CSV table of C-alpha atoms in Angstrom, one decimal:
chain,number,residue,atom,x,y,z
A,1,MET,CA,77.3,98.1,64.8
A,2,THR,CA,81.2,98.4,65.3
A,3,ASP,CA,83.4,98.1,62.4
A,4,PHE,CA,86.0,97.0,64.2
A,5,ASP,CA,85.7,94.7,67.1
A,6,LEU,CA,89.0,95.4,68.3
A,7,ALA,CA,92.2,97.9,67.7
A,8,VAL,CA,95.4,97.0,69.0
A,9,ILE,CA,97.9,100.0,70.1
A,10,GLY,CA,101.7,98.6,69.4
A,11,LEU,CA,102.6,96.4,66.6
A,12,GLY,CA,105.3,94.8,67.9
A,13,TYR,CA,105.7,91.2,70.2
A,14,VAL,CA,103.3,92.0,72.4
A,15,GLY,CA,100.3,93.5,69.8
A,16,MET,CA,100.9,90.8,66.8
A,17,PRO,CA,100.4,88.0,68.7
A,18,LEU,CA,97.1,89.5,70.5
A,19,ALA,CA,96.4,90.2,66.8
A,20,LYS,CA,96.6,86.9,66.0
A,21,GLU,CA,94.4,84.9,68.2
A,22,ALA,CA,92.2,87.4,67.7
A,23,VAL,CA,91.5,87.5,64.5
A,24,ALA,CA,91.9,83.6,64.5
A,25,ALA,CA,89.5,83.7,66.5
A,26,GLY,CA,86.5,85.6,63.9
A,27,LEU,CA,87.3,88.8,65.3
A,28,ARG,CA,87.9,92.3,63.1
A,29,VAL,CA,90.9,92.8,63.9
A,30,VAL,CA,92.5,97.3,63.0
A,31,GLY,CA,96.2,97.5,64.4
A,32,VAL,CA,97.0,101.0,64.9
A,33,ASP,CA,100.9,102.6,65.5
A,34,VAL,CA,102.7,105.4,65.1
A,35,ASP,CA,105.6,104.2,63.2
A,36,PRO,CA,105.2,103.9,59.2
A,37,ARG,CA,107.7,101.5,58.4
A,38,LYS,CA,105.6,98.8,60.2
A,39,VAL,CA,102.8,99.7,59.4
A,40,ASP,CA,103.6,99.7,55.7
A,41,ALA,CA,105.6,96.0,56.3
A,42,LEU,CA,102.3,94.2,57.7
A,43,ASN,CA,100.0,95.6,55.1
A,44,ALA,CA,102.8,93.9,52.3
A,45,GLY,CA,102.8,91.2,54.2
A,46,GLN,CA,105.9,91.0,56.2
A,47,SER,CA,106.8,90.2,59.0
A,48,TYR,CA,109.4,91.4,61.8
A,49,ILE,CA,108.9,89.7,64.6
A,50,ASP,CA,109.8,85.9,65.4
A,51,ASP,CA,106.7,85.7,66.1
A,52,LEU,CA,104.9,85.4,63.3
A,53,THR,CA,105.4,84.4,60.1
A,54,ASP,CA,105.0,85.7,56.4
A,55,ALA,CA,102.6,83.0,56.2
A,56,ASP,CA,100.6,84.2,59.3
A,57,LEU,CA,100.6,87.7,58.2
A,58,GLU,CA,98.7,86.6,55.2
A,59,HIS,CA,95.7,84.9,56.4
A,60,MET,CA,95.2,88.0,59.2
A,61,LEU,CA,94.8,90.5,55.9
A,62,ALA,CA,92.6,87.7,53.7
A,63,ASN,CA,90.5,87.6,57.2
A,64,GLY,CA,90.4,91.5,57.6
A,65,PHE,CA,93.4,92.4,59.4
A,66,SER,CA,94.9,96.1,58.5
A,67,ALA,CA,97.2,98.4,60.3
A,68,THR,CA,97.2,102.0,60.0
A,69,LEU,CA,98.4,105.4,61.1
A,70,GLU,CA,95.1,107.3,61.8
A,71,GLU,CA,94.2,107.3,65.3
A,72,SER,CA,90.7,107.6,64.1
A,73,VAL,CA,89.7,104.3,63.7
A,74,LEU,CA,89.7,104.0,67.6
A,75,ALA,CA,86.6,105.2,67.7
A,76,THR,CA,84.6,102.6,65.7
A,77,CYS,CA,86.4,99.7,67.7
A,78,ASP,CA,84.5,97.8,70.4
A,79,THR,CA,87.7,97.4,72.4
A,80,ILE,CA,91.3,98.9,72.1
A,81,VAL,CA,94.2,97.0,73.4
A,82,ILE,CA,97.3,99.2,74.7
A,83,CYS,CA,100.4,96.8,73.9
A,84,VAL,CA,102.7,99.8,73.9
A,85,PRO,CA,106.3,99.8,75.1
A,86,THR,CA,107.9,100.5,78.8
A,87,PRO,CA,110.9,101.3,78.3
A,88,LEU,CA,113.5,103.1,81.3
A,89,ASP,CA,114.7,106.5,80.8
A,90,GLU,CA,118.3,106.8,81.0
A,91,ASP,CA,118.0,107.4,84.7
A,92,HIS,CA,116.3,104.3,85.2
A,93,ARG,CA,113.3,105.7,85.9
A,94,PRO,CA,109.6,104.7,84.2
A,95,ASP,CA,109.3,106.2,81.1
A,96,LEU,CA,106.0,106.3,80.6
A,97,SER,CA,105.2,108.3,77.4
A,98,ALA,CA,104.4,105.9,75.3
A,99,VAL,CA,101.2,105.2,77.1
A,100,GLU,CA,101.0,108.0,77.7
A,101,GLY,CA,100.5,109.2,74.0
A,102,ALA,CA,98.4,105.8,73.1
A,103,THR,CA,96.2,106.9,76.2
A,104,LYS,CA,95.3,110.6,74.6
A,105,ALA,CA,95.2,109.3,71.3
A,106,VAL,CA,91.9,106.0,73.1
A,107,ALA,CA,90.6,109.7,74.6
A,108,ARG,CA,90.9,112.4,72.0
A,109,ASN,CA,88.6,108.7,69.7
A,110,LEU,CA,86.5,107.5,72.5
A,111,THR,CA,82.7,106.2,72.4
A,112,LYS,CA,81.1,104.8,74.7
A,113,GLY,CA,80.3,102.1,75.8
A,114,THR,CA,84.5,100.4,74.9
A,115,LEU,CA,86.3,98.7,77.0
A,116,VAL,CA,89.7,100.1,77.4
A,117,VAL,CA,92.6,97.3,78.0
A,118,LEU,CA,95.9,98.7,79.0
A,119,GLU,CA,98.9,95.3,78.9
A,120,SER,CA,102.1,97.7,78.7
A,121,THR,CA,104.5,95.6,81.2
A,122,THR,CA,104.2,99.4,84.6
A,123,TYR,CA,104.0,100.1,88.6
A,124,PRO,CA,100.9,99.5,90.1
A,125,GLY,CA,98.6,102.2,89.8
A,126,THR,CA,98.7,103.2,86.2
A,127,THR,CA,96.2,102.0,84.9
A,128,ASP,CA,93.8,104.0,87.6
A,129,GLU,CA,96.5,106.8,88.5
A,130,VAL,CA,97.6,107.8,84.7
A,131,ALA,CA,95.5,106.6,82.1
A,132,ARG,CA,92.1,106.7,83.6
A,133,PRO,CA,92.1,110.3,84.2
A,134,LEU,CA,94.1,110.9,80.3
A,135,LEU,CA,90.2,108.8,79.3
A,136,GLU,CA,88.5,110.5,81.6
A,137,GLY,CA,89.4,113.7,79.0
A,138,SER,CA,87.0,113.1,77.2
A,139,GLY,CA,84.4,113.8,79.3
A,140,LEU,CA,83.4,109.9,79.7
A,141,THR,CA,83.6,108.3,82.9
A,142,ALA,CA,85.8,105.1,83.2
A,143,GLY,CA,82.9,102.0,84.7
A,144,VAL,CA,80.0,104.3,84.0
A,145,ASP,CA,80.2,105.3,80.2
A,146,PHE,CA,83.4,103.1,79.5
A,147,GLN,CA,85.3,99.7,80.6
A,148,LEU,CA,88.3,99.8,82.0
A,149,ALA,CA,91.3,96.9,82.7
A,150,PHE,CA,94.7,95.7,83.2
A,151,SER,CA,96.1,92.4,82.3
A,152,PRO,CA,99.9,91.9,82.1
A,153,GLU,CA,101.6,90.5,78.4
A,154,ARG,CA,103.1,87.2,79.1
A,155,ILE,CA,104.6,86.7,75.7
A,156,ASP,CA,107.5,85.1,75.6
A,157,PRO,CA,109.3,85.0,72.1
A,158,GLY,CA,110.0,82.3,70.4
A,159,ASN,CA,108.9,79.5,73.3
A,160,PRO,CA,107.7,76.8,71.1
A,161,LYS,CA,105.0,75.1,74.0
A,162,TYR,CA,103.4,78.4,75.4
A,163,GLY,CA,102.6,81.2,73.2
A,164,LEU,CA,99.3,83.4,73.7
A,165,ARG,CA,96.2,81.5,73.5
A,166,ASN,CA,97.8,78.8,75.9
A,167,THR,CA,99.2,81.4,78.6
A,168,PRO,CA,96.6,81.7,81.5
A,169,LYS,CA,95.8,85.5,81.2
A,170,VAL,CA,95.3,87.8,84.0
A,171,VAL,CA,92.7,90.3,84.2
A,172,GLY,CA,92.1,93.3,86.4
A,173,GLY,CA,89.2,95.4,86.4
A,174,PHE,CA,88.8,99.4,87.5
A,175,THR,CA,85.3,98.4,88.5
A,176,THR,CA,83.8,93.8,88.8
A,177,ALA,CA,82.4,94.9,85.6
A,178,CYS,CA,84.9,96.6,84.0
A,179,ARG,CA,86.9,92.8,85.1
A,180,ASP,CA,84.4,91.0,83.8
A,181,ARG,CA,84.1,92.5,80.4
A,182,ALA,CA,87.4,92.0,79.8
A,183,THR,CA,87.8,88.1,81.5
A,184,ALA,CA,84.7,87.5,78.7
A,185,PHE,CA,86.9,89.5,75.6
A,186,TYR,CA,89.5,86.9,76.2
A,187,GLY,CA,88.3,84.2,77.0
A,188,GLN,CA,87.3,84.5,73.6
A,189,PHE,CA,90.9,83.2,72.3
A,190,ILE,CA,92.7,82.4,75.2
A,191,GLU,CA,92.1,79.5,77.2
A,192,GLN,CA,92.6,79.7,80.8
A,193,VAL,CA,91.7,83.8,81.8
A,194,VAL,CA,92.6,84.9,85.6
A,195,PRO,CA,90.6,87.7,87.2
A,196,VAL,CA,92.2,89.3,89.6
A,197,SER,CA,90.4,91.7,92.8
A,198,GLY,CA,91.9,94.8,90.9
A,199,THR,CA,94.3,96.6,88.2
A,200,ARG,CA,96.9,97.1,90.9
A,201,GLU,CA,97.0,93.4,92.1
A,202,ALA,CA,97.2,92.8,87.9
A,203,GLU,CA,100.2,95.4,87.7
A,204,MET,CA,102.3,93.8,90.4
A,205,ALA,CA,101.5,90.0,89.5
A,206,LYS,CA,103.4,91.0,86.1
A,207,LEU,CA,106.0,92.7,88.3
A,208,LEU,CA,106.7,89.8,90.7
A,209,GLU,CA,107.1,87.7,87.9
A,210,ASN,CA,109.9,89.0,86.3
A,211,THR,CA,111.0,90.8,89.5
A,212,TYR,CA,111.8,86.9,90.8
A,213,ARG,CA,113.2,85.8,87.9
A,214,HIS,CA,115.7,88.9,88.5
A,215,VAL,CA,116.4,87.8,91.1
A,216,ASN,CA,117.1,84.0,90.8
A,217,ILE,CA,119.0,84.9,88.2
A,218,ALA,CA,121.6,87.4,89.7
A,219,LEU,CA,121.6,84.5,92.8
A,220,VAL,CA,123.3,81.7,90.4
A,221,ASN,CA,125.1,84.6,87.9
A,222,GLU,CA,126.9,86.0,91.5
A,223,MET,CA,127.1,82.0,92.2
A,224,ALA,CA,129.6,81.9,89.3
A,225,ILE,CA,131.5,83.9,90.2
A,226,PHE,CA,133.0,82.6,93.1
A,227,CYS,CA,132.6,78.6,92.6
A,228,ASP,CA,134.9,80.2,89.4
A,229,GLU,CA,137.5,80.8,92.1
A,230,LEU,CA,136.4,77.6,94.7
A,231,GLY,CA,137.0,75.5,91.2
A,232,VAL,CA,133.5,73.9,91.9
A,233,ASP,CA,131.5,73.0,88.4
A,234,LEU,CA,128.0,75.4,89.2
A,235,TRP,CA,126.4,74.1,86.3
A,236,GLU,CA,127.5,70.2,87.4
A,237,ALA,CA,125.8,71.4,91.4
A,238,ILE,CA,122.4,72.9,89.4
A,239,GLU,CA,121.7,69.6,87.9
A,240,ALA,CA,122.1,68.1,90.6
A,241,ALA,CA,119.9,70.4,92.4
A,242,ALA,CA,117.5,69.9,89.8
A,243,THR,CA,116.9,66.1,90.5
A,244,LYS,CA,114.9,67.5,93.3
A,245,PRO,CA,111.7,66.9,92.7
A,246,PHE,CA,110.2,70.0,94.4
A,247,GLY,CA,111.3,73.3,96.5
A,248,PHE,CA,114.2,73.8,93.9
A,249,GLN,CA,113.8,75.4,89.9
A,250,LYS,CA,116.4,75.5,87.7
A,251,PHE,CA,118.1,79.2,87.3
A,252,LEU,CA,121.3,79.4,84.5
A,253,PRO,CA,123.8,81.4,85.5
A,254,GLY,CA,125.3,83.5,82.0
A,255,PRO,CA,126.5,86.8,80.6
A,256,GLY,CA,123.9,89.2,81.4
A,257,VAL,CA,119.6,89.9,81.7
A,258,GLY,CA,118.1,90.2,78.3
A,259,GLY,CA,115.2,90.9,76.4
A,260,HIS,CA,112.1,93.3,76.6
A,261,CYS,CA,110.9,92.4,81.0
A,262,ILE,CA,114.0,91.5,82.9
A,263,PRO,CA,116.3,94.2,82.3
A,264,VAL,CA,113.5,96.5,82.9
A,265,ASP,CA,110.5,95.4,85.5
A,266,PRO,CA,112.5,95.2,88.3
A,267,GLY,CA,113.3,98.6,88.1
A,268,TYR,CA,109.0,99.6,88.0
A,269,LEU,CA,108.6,97.4,91.6
A,270,SER,CA,112.3,99.1,92.8
A,271,TYR,CA,110.9,103.2,91.9
A,272,THR,CA,107.2,101.9,93.1
A,273,VAL,CA,108.7,101.4,96.7
A,274,ARG,CA,111.3,104.5,96.4
A,275,LYS,CA,108.0,106.0,96.2
A,276,LEU,CA,107.3,105.0,99.5
A,277,GLY,CA,110.3,106.3,101.0
A,278,TYR,CA,112.8,102.7,100.8
A,279,PRO,CA,114.8,101.2,98.7
A,280,PHE,CA,113.9,97.9,96.9
A,281,ARG,CA,116.9,96.2,98.4
A,282,PHE,CA,116.5,92.5,96.7
A,283,VAL,CA,116.3,93.8,93.6
A,284,GLU,CA,119.2,97.2,93.3
A,285,LEU,CA,121.4,94.3,94.3
A,286,ALA,CA,120.1,91.7,91.4
A,287,GLN,CA,120.2,94.8,89.4
A,288,GLU,CA,124.7,95.1,90.2
A,289,ILE,CA,125.1,91.9,90.2
A,290,ASN,CA,123.7,90.8,86.6
A,291,GLU,CA,124.7,94.5,85.0
A,292,ARG,CA,128.0,93.0,86.1
A,293,MET,CA,128.1,90.4,84.2
A,294,PRO,CA,129.0,91.5,80.6
A,295,SER,CA,132.5,93.4,82.4
A,296,TYR,CA,133.1,89.9,84.0
A,297,VAL,CA,132.9,88.1,81.1
A,298,VAL,CA,135.5,90.4,79.4
A,299,ASN,CA,137.6,89.1,82.5
A,300,ARG,CA,137.9,85.9,82.3
A,301,VAL,CA,138.1,86.7,78.3
A,302,GLN,CA,141.0,88.5,79.6
A,303,ARG,CA,143.1,85.6,81.8
A,304,LEU,CA,141.8,83.0,79.4
A,305,LEU,CA,144.4,85.0,77.3
A,306,ASN,CA,147.1,85.5,78.8
A,307,ARG,CA,147.3,82.4,80.2
A,308,HIS,CA,147.8,82.0,76.8
A,309,ARG,CA,150.1,84.7,76.5
A,310,LYS,CA,148.3,87.1,74.5
A,311,ALA,CA,146.5,90.7,75.8
A,312,VAL,CA,143.1,91.2,74.5
A,313,ASN,CA,144.4,94.5,72.8
A,314,GLY,CA,144.8,92.9,68.6
A,315,SER,CA,143.6,89.6,69.4
A,316,LYS,CA,141.2,88.2,66.9
A,317,VAL,CA,137.5,87.7,69.5
A,318,VAL,CA,134.8,85.6,67.9
A,319,LEU,CA,131.3,86.8,69.2
A,320,LEU,CA,128.1,83.5,68.1
A,321,GLY,CA,125.2,84.6,69.1
A,322,VAL,CA,124.6,88.3,70.1
A,323,THR,CA,120.9,87.7,70.9
A,324,TYR,CA,119.3,88.3,74.2
A,325,LYS,CA,117.6,85.0,73.7
A,326,PRO,CA,117.8,81.8,71.7
A,327,ASP,CA,116.8,80.9,68.3
A,328,ILE,CA,115.6,84.5,67.9
A,329,ALA,CA,115.9,87.4,66.2
A,330,ASP,CA,115.2,89.9,69.0
A,331,GLU,CA,118.2,92.0,70.6
A,332,ARG,CA,116.8,93.6,73.0
A,333,GLU,CA,119.0,94.9,76.2
A,334,THR,CA,121.7,92.3,74.7
A,335,PRO,CA,124.0,91.4,77.4
A,336,ALA,CA,125.9,91.3,73.3
A,337,LEU,CA,126.3,95.1,73.1
A,338,PRO,CA,127.9,95.9,76.7
A,339,VAL,CA,129.8,92.7,76.1
A,340,ALA,CA,130.9,94.0,72.6
A,341,ARG,CA,132.1,97.3,74.0
A,342,ALA,CA,134.7,96.6,76.3
A,343,LEU,CA,136.1,94.3,74.2
A,344,LEU,CA,135.9,96.5,71.7
A,345,GLU,CA,137.4,99.5,74.1
A,346,LEU,CA,140.8,97.1,75.1
A,347,GLY,CA,141.4,96.8,71.3
A,348,ALA,CA,140.0,93.2,70.1
A,349,GLU,CA,139.8,92.5,67.1
A,350,LEU,CA,136.1,91.7,66.8
A,351,SER,CA,133.3,89.8,64.9
A,352,PHE,CA,130.1,88.1,65.9
A,353,VAL,CA,128.4,84.6,64.3
A,354,ASP,CA,124.6,84.4,64.1
A,355,PRO,CA,121.8,83.5,61.6
A,356,HIS,CA,119.2,85.4,62.4
A,357,VAL,CA,121.2,88.1,63.0
A,358,LYS,CA,122.3,89.9,59.2
A,359,GLU,CA,124.0,93.1,60.5
A,360,TRP,CA,125.0,94.5,64.1
A,361,SER,CA,127.1,97.4,65.5
A,362,VAL,CA,128.0,98.6,69.1
A,363,ASP,CA,127.8,102.0,69.3
A,364,GLY,CA,127.5,103.1,65.8
A,365,THR,CA,130.7,100.8,64.8
A,366,LEU,CA,129.7,97.8,62.2
A,367,VAL,CA,130.9,94.6,63.1
A,368,PRO,CA,132.0,92.5,60.6
A,369,ARG,CA,130.1,89.4,60.4
A,370,GLU,CA,131.3,85.8,59.8
A,371,GLU,CA,129.1,83.5,57.5
A,372,ASP,CA,131.4,80.5,58.3
A,373,LEU,CA,131.7,78.7,61.5
A,374,ALA,CA,134.4,76.8,61.3
A,375,GLU,CA,136.9,79.5,59.1
A,376,ALA,CA,135.0,82.1,62.5
A,377,VAL,CA,136.4,79.5,64.9
A,378,SER,CA,139.6,78.5,63.3
A,379,ASN,CA,140.9,82.1,62.6
A,380,ALA,CA,139.9,83.5,65.8
A,381,ASP,CA,142.4,83.4,68.7
A,382,VAL,CA,139.6,83.4,71.1
A,383,THR,CA,136.3,82.2,70.7
A,384,LEU,CA,132.9,83.7,73.2
A,385,LEU,CA,129.8,81.5,73.2
A,386,LEU,CA,127.5,84.1,74.2
A,387,GLN,CA,124.0,82.5,73.5
A,388,GLN,CA,122.9,78.9,72.2
A,389,HIS,CA,121.2,79.4,68.8
A,390,ALA,CA,120.8,75.6,67.7
A,391,ALA,CA,122.4,75.9,63.9
A,392,PHE,CA,125.7,76.2,66.0
A,393,ASP,CA,127.4,72.5,65.8
A,394,LEU,CA,129.1,73.1,68.7
A,395,ASP,CA,130.9,69.6,68.5
A,396,LEU,CA,132.8,71.8,65.3
A,397,VAL,CA,133.4,74.7,67.4
A,398,GLU,CA,135.0,72.5,70.7
A,399,ASP,CA,137.2,70.5,67.3
A,400,ARG,CA,138.1,74.1,65.8
A,401,ALA,CA,138.4,76.7,68.2
A,402,ARG,CA,141.8,77.7,69.5
A,403,LEU,CA,140.3,79.2,72.9
A,404,VAL,CA,136.6,78.6,73.7
A,405,LEU,CA,135.4,80.7,77.0
A,406,ASP,CA,131.8,79.0,76.8
A,407,THR,CA,128.5,81.5,78.4
A,408,ARG,CA,125.9,79.0,78.4
A,409,GLY,CA,127.7,75.9,79.6
A,410,VAL,CA,126.5,74.0,76.0
A,411,LEU,CA,130.2,72.4,75.9
A,412,ALA,CA,132.3,70.3,77.8
A,413,GLU,CA,135.1,71.7,79.6
A,414,GLY,CA,138.7,70.7,78.0
A,415,GLU,CA,142.4,72.3,77.6
A,416,ARG,CA,141.0,75.1,75.3
A,417,VAL,CA,137.4,75.7,76.6
A,418,GLU,CA,136.4,76.9,79.9
A,419,ARG,CA,132.6,77.5,81.4
A,420,LEU,CA,131.3,80.5,82.7
C-alpha cells in the first residue's frame, strides 16, 4: 500500500482547490512545491489564495494533508497531478519550463502502476510530445507501466457558484485505459467527469474555452471605443441584447483582460497554429485589441481632465480596484498595472483603494494606498474605477468624486461621471 493516494505538484490557485476536495473525499494527499514560503505557510495553516480559508486549511491538515519540498515523496503516491504555471515568455511564446521541471521530478521518482495527470494549460500535443518522453526516461512505458492523462483545470477564483466539485471535469488519456483510470480517480470527488478520446482533445478544449472568451471580450472592447465616438450607450445596448433568450451571450468591455487564463491561453493556441505555417488571425487581432485597452483608458482620463482644463501631469488620480477581477486579491496580469504605468509616465500623482490589496507597486515604485474611500475620491482630480469590488460604496463615489471614469459600467452617467 502506498503512503498517499494523491500528490499535487504546484500549490497555487489550481493545486490547492484540488487538494482540498480530494482530502474532503477521504483521500490521503500530499502537496509538493519548489517554493519554501508556500510550503511553510501551508503547514502553518496560513492560506495565501482566495478560494481556501485558513479554516479550510486547518481541516485539511487535521485530515492528514501536508506540504513538502521533497520530491522523493512522489514515489509513494498512487496518483500524481501536475498543476504548475504555464505562462508566456517575453516573446509571447509558451514557457513550459515549470511543466518540464515538474515532469522530470516525477520521472525521477516514478513507480509502476502510478497515474500521472497534467492539468497545466498548454498547447495540443504537450502531454504526448513533451511530458511522455520525459516520464519514459524513467525506463517505464506510458500505458503499460504507468497511466498518463491530461485534464484541464477550470478554476474560477472567487466564483461563489461553481467550484472544483460541481464544475464538469474533462479528461483525456494517452490510452483508453489511461482515460478510464483518470476518470475513475476524478470521479471520487467531482460530480461530473467528461471523458474525451485523447489528450490532444482535452488540451484543445481548454484553449477553445478561453479563446472564445478572449475573442468576444475583444469584440465588445472594440465596440466600446467606436460607440463612444458615435454617442451610443454600449452598456445599455448590451443589456438590451442580453434579453434575447437564445443565440446571444453577454460579454462586457473593460480596461483590459487579466488573470491566469485569457491573457495567456490564446497565445498557446496561436503558437500551435503558427507552427503549421500561418497566423491565427482571430486570436492575434483579439490580443491586439485587448492589449490596447489600458492605453485607451488612459486616453479617456486625459480627455476627461482636458475638458475641465486640467492636465494629467500633476493631477491626483485614484484607482479603485487593482485586482484582475472583483472581490478577490488576485493581481495576475491585472490591467491596472499598464494603466498605472502609463499614468505615472504622464506625471500623474497616483494612489489606490482596494480592500483586498494591502500593498501595490508599479515597476518597483510603491503606489500609496488610501484607507478611506470618501476621502480618496473627494481629494482626487479624477477617480478611475477599474474593478467593482462589492465593498465599494458606489453611491458615495458618485456623490463625492470630482470626476469619474467608470470602466465597468456600474455607475450612472452624469455631469461628472463617464462610462467607458
